[in-house]
XYZ file of C-alpha atoms in Angstrom:
163
model
C 87.741 94.674 67.652
C 88.206 95.124 71.379
C 86.868 98.365 72.864
C 89.704 100.283 74.470
C 89.809 103.126 76.951
C 93.091 104.242 75.410
C 94.164 104.621 71.792
C 96.790 101.858 71.856
C 99.802 104.156 72.082
C 100.905 103.044 75.533
C 104.547 102.627 74.535
C 104.874 106.386 73.929
C 102.680 107.573 76.804
C 104.279 109.762 79.470
C 101.219 109.542 81.732
C 99.569 106.328 82.792
C 96.769 105.471 80.347
C 93.359 105.210 82.004
C 93.013 101.569 80.996
C 96.448 100.662 82.389
C 95.836 102.551 85.614
C 92.458 100.950 86.256
C 93.544 97.411 85.441
C 96.903 97.809 87.200
C 95.348 99.038 90.428
C 92.480 96.519 90.389
C 95.021 93.691 90.418
C 96.686 95.209 93.493
C 93.345 96.011 95.142
C 92.581 92.286 95.158
C 95.393 91.851 97.691
C 93.525 94.168 100.070
C 90.327 92.217 99.403
C 92.111 89.011 100.435
C 93.335 90.668 103.643
C 89.869 91.911 104.579
C 88.283 88.572 103.691
C 90.814 86.707 105.841
C 90.025 88.956 108.809
C 86.265 88.508 108.457
C 86.105 84.743 108.019
C 86.638 81.634 110.104
C 90.023 79.975 110.471
C 89.032 77.174 108.094
C 88.085 79.669 105.403
C 91.200 81.759 106.037
C 93.382 78.881 104.931
C 91.599 78.800 101.582
C 91.772 82.587 101.218
C 95.532 82.594 101.824
C 96.036 79.833 99.267
C 94.015 81.741 96.671
C 95.941 84.927 97.530
C 99.223 83.098 96.978
C 98.012 81.880 93.569
C 96.922 85.459 92.784
C 100.378 86.801 93.675
C 102.025 84.100 91.562
C 99.732 85.184 88.733
C 100.825 88.801 89.195
C 104.435 87.813 88.587
C 103.436 85.804 85.515
C 101.452 88.804 84.281
C 104.371 91.188 84.887
C 106.555 88.752 82.924
C 104.130 88.985 80.012
C 104.162 92.777 80.217
C 107.951 92.717 79.911
C 107.857 90.332 76.975
C 105.140 92.280 75.165
C 106.804 95.638 75.776
C 110.059 94.367 74.286
C 108.394 94.336 70.869
C 107.684 98.073 71.142
C 111.225 98.990 72.156
C 112.869 101.249 69.531
C 115.748 98.749 69.180
C 113.418 95.756 69.225
C 113.696 92.762 71.555
C 117.073 92.073 73.178
C 118.501 88.809 74.422
C 117.824 89.885 78.006
C 114.086 90.308 77.312
C 113.186 86.601 77.075
C 115.514 85.931 80.019
C 113.645 88.498 82.126
C 110.347 86.988 80.968
C 111.366 83.425 81.830
C 112.838 84.389 85.205
C 109.732 86.310 86.254
C 107.324 83.748 84.818
C 108.911 80.709 86.441
C 109.568 82.701 89.611
C 105.842 83.395 89.760
C 104.956 79.770 89.102
C 107.345 78.641 91.823
C 105.507 80.800 94.377
C 102.467 78.629 93.816
C 104.488 75.445 94.296
C 106.866 76.089 97.199
C 105.697 75.850 100.822
C 103.527 78.808 101.803
C 105.943 80.078 104.443
C 108.743 80.209 101.853
C 106.497 81.844 99.264
C 105.339 84.611 101.592
C 108.958 85.325 102.573
C 110.241 85.481 98.979
C 107.386 87.432 97.446
C 108.074 90.916 98.902
C 111.685 90.726 97.710
C 110.500 89.620 94.278
C 108.070 92.527 94.103
C 110.812 95.017 95.026
C 113.130 93.458 92.421
C 110.341 93.865 89.875
C 110.030 97.513 90.865
C 113.758 98.115 90.458
C 113.850 96.299 87.140
C 110.797 98.112 85.780
C 112.191 101.521 86.690
C 115.574 100.696 85.165
C 114.023 99.397 81.932
C 111.590 102.334 81.679
C 114.478 104.788 82.008
C 116.165 102.979 79.108
C 112.926 103.190 77.042
C 112.586 99.409 77.127
C 109.276 99.711 78.991
C 106.700 102.495 78.584
C 107.710 105.777 80.226
C 104.515 105.872 82.268
C 105.937 102.984 84.313
C 108.123 105.598 86.020
C 104.939 107.080 87.517
C 102.748 103.984 87.890
C 105.087 101.300 89.167
C 106.678 102.840 92.289
C 103.457 103.401 94.207
C 101.730 100.362 92.706
C 104.475 97.900 93.601
C 105.254 99.426 96.999
C 101.569 99.111 97.930
C 101.619 95.542 96.596
C 104.735 94.764 98.648
C 103.141 96.117 101.836
C 99.902 94.186 101.249
C 101.827 91.008 100.431
C 103.873 91.417 103.612
C 100.653 91.778 105.626
C 99.167 88.705 103.922
C 102.328 86.758 104.750
C 102.223 87.863 108.394
C 98.548 87.022 108.684
C 99.041 83.596 107.122
C 101.941 82.824 109.485
C 99.830 83.655 112.498
C 98.304 80.235 112.165
C 95.678 80.324 109.466
C 97.522 78.678 106.572
C 99.031 75.238 106.789
C 102.782 74.729 106.479
C 102.618 73.302 102.944
């Protein structure tokens, strides 16, 4: 049995469960850690930091895809045809960010994060995602978008290679 900070009733929660809030914000906080680390290190190390940050962001999209897929099982109507399509689009979109050239990835990622925000809010209003997403996701994903934009700008200023 896994110890939990919450009772496992996330699908019905109106307020963000402590566990979801902590884990959700820690994932976004890592983006700030990458920014600070890139500022404090040498140019050679910055390249590595930006590559790891890009993999982290790709992982965020894959994680969000899994959240969508998992939440579809808790929907009152059960999974819909669109649920695996959303999952696959987000998952392979995330994977592609790790594979495309860095300049392309950093340009696409903020738009992808804002699309995720719009989709999450729409699905939460339809009770296809937990209601607490209406409170958690706007600030969380806007902060993520701003940090990702800063990471992209910093990487374009010469630290990361063009691949």
